[in-house]
Every structure is written in structure tokens, then in C-alpha cells.
mmCIF file with all atom_site columns, C-alpha atoms in Angstrom:
data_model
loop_
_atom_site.group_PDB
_atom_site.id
_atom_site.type_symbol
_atom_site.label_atom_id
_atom_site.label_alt_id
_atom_site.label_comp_id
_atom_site.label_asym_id
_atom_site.label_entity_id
_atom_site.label_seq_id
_atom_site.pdbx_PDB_ins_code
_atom_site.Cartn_x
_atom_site.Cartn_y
_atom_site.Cartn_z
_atom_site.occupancy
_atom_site.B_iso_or_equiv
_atom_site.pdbx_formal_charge
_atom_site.auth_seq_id
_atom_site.auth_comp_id
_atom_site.auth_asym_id
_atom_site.auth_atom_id
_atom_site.pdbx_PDB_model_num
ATOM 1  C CA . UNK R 1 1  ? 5.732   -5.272  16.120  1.00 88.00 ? 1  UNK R CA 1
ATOM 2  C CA . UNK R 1 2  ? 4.207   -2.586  13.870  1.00 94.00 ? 2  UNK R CA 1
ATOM 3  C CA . UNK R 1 3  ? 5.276   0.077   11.571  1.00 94.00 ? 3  UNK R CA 1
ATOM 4  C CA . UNK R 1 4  ? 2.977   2.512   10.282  1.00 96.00 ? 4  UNK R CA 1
ATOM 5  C CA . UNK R 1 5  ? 4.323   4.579   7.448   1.00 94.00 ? 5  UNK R CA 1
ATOM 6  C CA . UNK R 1 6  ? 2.837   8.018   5.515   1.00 92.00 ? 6  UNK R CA 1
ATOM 7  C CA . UNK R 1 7  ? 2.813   7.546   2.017   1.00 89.00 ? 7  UNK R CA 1
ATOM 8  C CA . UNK R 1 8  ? -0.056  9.315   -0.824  1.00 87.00 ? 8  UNK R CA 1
ATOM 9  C CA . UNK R 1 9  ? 0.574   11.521  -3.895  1.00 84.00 ? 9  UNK R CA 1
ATOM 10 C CA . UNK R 1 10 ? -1.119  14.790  -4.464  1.00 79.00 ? 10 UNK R CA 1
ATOM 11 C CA . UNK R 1 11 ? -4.654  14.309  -3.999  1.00 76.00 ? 11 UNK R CA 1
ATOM 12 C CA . UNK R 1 12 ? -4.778  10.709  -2.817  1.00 83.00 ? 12 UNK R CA 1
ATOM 13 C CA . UNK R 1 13 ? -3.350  9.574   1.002   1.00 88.00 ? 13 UNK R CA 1
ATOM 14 C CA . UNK R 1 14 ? -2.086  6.420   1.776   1.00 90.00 ? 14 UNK R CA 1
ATOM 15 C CA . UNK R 1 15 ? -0.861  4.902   5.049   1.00 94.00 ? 15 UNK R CA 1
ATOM 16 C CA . UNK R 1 16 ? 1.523   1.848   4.923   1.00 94.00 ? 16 UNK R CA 1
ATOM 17 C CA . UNK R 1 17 ? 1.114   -0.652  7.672   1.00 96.00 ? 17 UNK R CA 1
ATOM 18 C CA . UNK R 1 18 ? 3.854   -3.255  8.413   1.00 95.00 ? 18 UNK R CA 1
ATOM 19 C CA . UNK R 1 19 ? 3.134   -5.761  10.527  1.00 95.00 ? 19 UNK R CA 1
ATOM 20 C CA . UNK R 1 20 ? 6.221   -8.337  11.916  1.00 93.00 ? 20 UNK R CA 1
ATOM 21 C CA . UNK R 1 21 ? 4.048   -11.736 12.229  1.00 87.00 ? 21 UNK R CA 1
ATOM 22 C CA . UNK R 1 22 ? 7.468   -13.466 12.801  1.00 88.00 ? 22 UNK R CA 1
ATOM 23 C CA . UNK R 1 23 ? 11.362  -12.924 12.480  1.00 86.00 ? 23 UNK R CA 1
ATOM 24 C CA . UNK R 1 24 ? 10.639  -14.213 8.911   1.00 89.00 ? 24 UNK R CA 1
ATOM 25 C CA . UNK R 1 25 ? 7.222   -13.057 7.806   1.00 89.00 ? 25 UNK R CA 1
ATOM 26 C CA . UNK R 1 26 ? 5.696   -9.399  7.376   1.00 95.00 ? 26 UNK R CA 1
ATOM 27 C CA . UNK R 1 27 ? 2.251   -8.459  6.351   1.00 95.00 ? 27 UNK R CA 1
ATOM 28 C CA . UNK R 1 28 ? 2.464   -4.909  4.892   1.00 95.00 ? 28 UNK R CA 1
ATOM 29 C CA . UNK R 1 29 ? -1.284  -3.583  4.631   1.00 95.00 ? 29 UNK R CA 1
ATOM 30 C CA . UNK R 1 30 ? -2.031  -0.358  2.237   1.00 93.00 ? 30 UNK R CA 1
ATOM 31 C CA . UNK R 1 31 ? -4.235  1.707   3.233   1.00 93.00 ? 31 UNK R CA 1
ATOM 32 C CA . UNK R 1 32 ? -5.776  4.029   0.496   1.00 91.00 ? 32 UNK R CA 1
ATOM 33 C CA . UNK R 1 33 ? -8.339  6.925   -0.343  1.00 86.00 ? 33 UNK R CA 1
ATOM 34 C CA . UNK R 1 34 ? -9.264  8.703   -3.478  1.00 84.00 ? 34 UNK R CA 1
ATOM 35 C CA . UNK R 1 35 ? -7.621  7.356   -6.731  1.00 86.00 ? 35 UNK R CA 1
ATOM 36 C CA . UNK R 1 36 ? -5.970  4.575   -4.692  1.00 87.00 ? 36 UNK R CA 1
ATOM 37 C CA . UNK R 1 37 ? -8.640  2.525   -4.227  1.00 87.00 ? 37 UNK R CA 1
ATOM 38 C CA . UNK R 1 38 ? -9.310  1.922   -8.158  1.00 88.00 ? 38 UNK R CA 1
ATOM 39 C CA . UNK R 1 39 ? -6.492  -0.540  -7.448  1.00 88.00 ? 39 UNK R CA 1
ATOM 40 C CA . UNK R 1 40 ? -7.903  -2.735  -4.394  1.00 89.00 ? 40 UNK R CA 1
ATOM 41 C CA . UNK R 1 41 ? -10.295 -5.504  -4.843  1.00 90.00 ? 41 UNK R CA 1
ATOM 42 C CA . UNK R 1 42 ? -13.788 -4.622  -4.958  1.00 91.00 ? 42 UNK R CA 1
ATOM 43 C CA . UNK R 1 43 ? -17.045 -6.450  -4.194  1.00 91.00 ? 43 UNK R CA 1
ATOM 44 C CA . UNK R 1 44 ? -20.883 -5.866  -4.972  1.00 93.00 ? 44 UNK R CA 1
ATOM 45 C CA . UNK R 1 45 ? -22.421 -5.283  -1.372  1.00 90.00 ? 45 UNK R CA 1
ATOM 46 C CA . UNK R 1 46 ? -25.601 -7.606  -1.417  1.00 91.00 ? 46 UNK R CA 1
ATOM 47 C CA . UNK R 1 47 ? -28.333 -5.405  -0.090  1.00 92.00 ? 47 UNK R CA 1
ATOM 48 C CA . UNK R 1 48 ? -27.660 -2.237  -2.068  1.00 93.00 ? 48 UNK R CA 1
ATOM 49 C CA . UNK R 1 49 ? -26.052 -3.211  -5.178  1.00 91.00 ? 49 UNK R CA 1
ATOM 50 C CA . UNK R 1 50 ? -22.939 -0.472  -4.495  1.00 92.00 ? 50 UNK R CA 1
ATOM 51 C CA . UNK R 1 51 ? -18.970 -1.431  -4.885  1.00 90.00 ? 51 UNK R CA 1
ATOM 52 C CA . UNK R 1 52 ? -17.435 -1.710  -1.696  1.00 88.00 ? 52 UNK R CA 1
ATOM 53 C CA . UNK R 1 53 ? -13.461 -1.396  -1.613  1.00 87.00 ? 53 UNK R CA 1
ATOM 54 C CA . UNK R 1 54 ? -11.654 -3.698  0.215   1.00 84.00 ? 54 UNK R CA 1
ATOM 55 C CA . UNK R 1 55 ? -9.104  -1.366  2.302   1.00 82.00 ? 55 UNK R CA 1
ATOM 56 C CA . UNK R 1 56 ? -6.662  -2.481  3.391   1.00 90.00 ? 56 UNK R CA 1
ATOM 57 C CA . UNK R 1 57 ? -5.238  -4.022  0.575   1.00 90.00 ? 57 UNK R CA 1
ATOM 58 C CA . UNK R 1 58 ? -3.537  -6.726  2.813   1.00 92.00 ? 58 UNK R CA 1
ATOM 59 C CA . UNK R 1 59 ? 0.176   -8.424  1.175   1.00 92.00 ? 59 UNK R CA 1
ATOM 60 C CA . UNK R 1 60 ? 0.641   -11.192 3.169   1.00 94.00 ? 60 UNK R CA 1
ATOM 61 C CA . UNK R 1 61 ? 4.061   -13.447 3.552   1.00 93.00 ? 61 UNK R CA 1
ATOM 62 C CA . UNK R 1 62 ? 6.307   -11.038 2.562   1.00 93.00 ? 62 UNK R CA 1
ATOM 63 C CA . UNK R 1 63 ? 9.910   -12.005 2.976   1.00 92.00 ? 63 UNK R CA 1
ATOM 64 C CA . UNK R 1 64 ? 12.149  -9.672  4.898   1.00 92.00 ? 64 UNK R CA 1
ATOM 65 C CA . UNK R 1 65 ? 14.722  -9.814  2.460   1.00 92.00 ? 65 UNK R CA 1
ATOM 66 C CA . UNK R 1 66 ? 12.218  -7.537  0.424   1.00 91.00 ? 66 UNK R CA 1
ATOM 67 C CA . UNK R 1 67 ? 11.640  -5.621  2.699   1.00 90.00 ? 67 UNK R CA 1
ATOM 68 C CA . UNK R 1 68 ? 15.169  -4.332  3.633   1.00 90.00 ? 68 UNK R CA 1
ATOM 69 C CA . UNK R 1 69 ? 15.890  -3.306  -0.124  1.00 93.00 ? 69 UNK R CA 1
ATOM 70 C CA . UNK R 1 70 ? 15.622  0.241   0.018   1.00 92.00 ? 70 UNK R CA 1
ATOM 71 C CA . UNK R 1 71 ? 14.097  0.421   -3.745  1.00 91.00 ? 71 UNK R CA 1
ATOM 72 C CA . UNK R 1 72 ? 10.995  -0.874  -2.505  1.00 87.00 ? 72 UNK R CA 1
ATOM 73 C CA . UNK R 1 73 ? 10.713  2.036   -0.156  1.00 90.00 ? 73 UNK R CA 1
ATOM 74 C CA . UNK R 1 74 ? 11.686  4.568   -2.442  1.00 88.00 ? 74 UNK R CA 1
ATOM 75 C CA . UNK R 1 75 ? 8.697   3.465   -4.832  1.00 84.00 ? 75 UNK R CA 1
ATOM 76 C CA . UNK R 1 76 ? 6.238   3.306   -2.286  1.00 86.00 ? 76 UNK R CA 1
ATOM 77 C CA . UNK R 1 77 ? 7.578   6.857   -1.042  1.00 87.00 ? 77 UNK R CA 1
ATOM 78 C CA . UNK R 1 78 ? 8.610   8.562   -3.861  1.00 84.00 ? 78 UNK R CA 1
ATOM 79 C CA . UNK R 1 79 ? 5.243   10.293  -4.787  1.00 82.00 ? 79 UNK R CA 1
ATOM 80 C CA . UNK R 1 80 ? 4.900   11.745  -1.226  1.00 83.00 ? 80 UNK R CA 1
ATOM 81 C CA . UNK R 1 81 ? 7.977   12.889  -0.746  1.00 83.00 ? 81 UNK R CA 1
ATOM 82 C CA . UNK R 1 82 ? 8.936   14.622  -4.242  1.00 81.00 ? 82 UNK R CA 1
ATOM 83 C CA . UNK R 1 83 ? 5.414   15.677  -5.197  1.00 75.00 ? 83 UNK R CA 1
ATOM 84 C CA . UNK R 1 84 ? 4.672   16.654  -8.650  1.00 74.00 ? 84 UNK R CA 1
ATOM 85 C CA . UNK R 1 85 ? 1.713   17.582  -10.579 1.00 68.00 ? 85 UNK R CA 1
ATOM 86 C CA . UNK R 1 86 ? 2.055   14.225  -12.223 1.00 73.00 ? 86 UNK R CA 1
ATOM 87 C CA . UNK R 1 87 ? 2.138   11.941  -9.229  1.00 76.00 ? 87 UNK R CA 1
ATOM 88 C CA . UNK R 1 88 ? -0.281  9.538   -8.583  1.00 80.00 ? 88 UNK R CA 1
ATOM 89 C CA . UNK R 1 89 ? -2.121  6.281   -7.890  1.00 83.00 ? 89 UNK R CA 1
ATOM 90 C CA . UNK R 1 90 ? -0.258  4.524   -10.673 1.00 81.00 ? 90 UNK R CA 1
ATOM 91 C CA . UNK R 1 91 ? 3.466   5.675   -9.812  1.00 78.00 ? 91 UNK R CA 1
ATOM 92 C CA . UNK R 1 92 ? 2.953   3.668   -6.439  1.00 80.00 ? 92 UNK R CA 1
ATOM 93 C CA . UNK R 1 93 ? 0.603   0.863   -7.485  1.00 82.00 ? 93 UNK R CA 1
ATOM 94 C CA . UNK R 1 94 ? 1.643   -0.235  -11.177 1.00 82.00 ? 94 UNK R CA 1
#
């Protein structure tokens, strides 16, 4: 099974994708433009020297106790659903 989830902040979008690998393990994958991507792991691409994000940022093994508190949901949602000049990358990543 799969959820796929809006999420972002003004100026940035973000797509959350939760993936049920078994009754008691999730992947949830975060999917990110703009300002987002400062926070995913980044590599040096070999032939032209340039930093290449690595999106999705993939959480593997999450328990599903974590994912039925509401808090984490709220977190991950909050800048997309209350929007405010002062929303972004780091309310939903730090």
C-alpha cells in the first residue's frame, strides 16, 4: 500500500510518500524542490563536477507506532497548511 501526501511551505513543494513494506514497517520517502533539497544528501556527479541531490530523501524502517502519532503529521504539515511568510525548509526538516 501507498500514501502519497502534499506537504511544502511557501516557495518550496514537497510530496510525502508512505510506503507499507509490511504490517510493521513503513518507508516514508520526501520528496523536495527549492530550499528543501539543502537538506538531502548530495553527491559530486563524476563527469561534470555538479552536486546532484539525492530526492527522495528515503526513511526507511519506520515503526508504525510513529507513524500514528498525529504530532508527526502536524510538523510535516503545518507549513502547508497555515502558511506564513516565515515558513520554510527548516520548520519541516530541523
Amino acid at each position: 500500500s501507498v500514501l502519497v501526501v502534499p506537504g511544502g511551505w511557501k516557495g518550496g513543494l514537497t510530496v510525502y510518500v508512505l510506503h507499507c513494506l509490511s504490517y510493521d514497517s513503513y518507508t516514508l520517502a520526501v520528496c523536495s524542490t527549492g530550499d528543501g533539497l539543502l537538506y538531502h544528501p548530495v553527491r559530486i556527479d563524476p563527469a561534470s563536477g555538479d552536486t546532484q541531490h539525492n530526492s527522495p530523501l528515503l526513511l526507511r524502517d519506520v515503526p508504525p507506532h510513529r507513524l500514528r502519532d498525529s504530532s508527526i503529521w502536524c510538523m510535516l504539515l503545518r507549513a502547508a497548511l497555515f502558511p506564513k511568510e516565515n515558513a520554510s525548509a527548516a520548520l519541516v526538516y530541523e
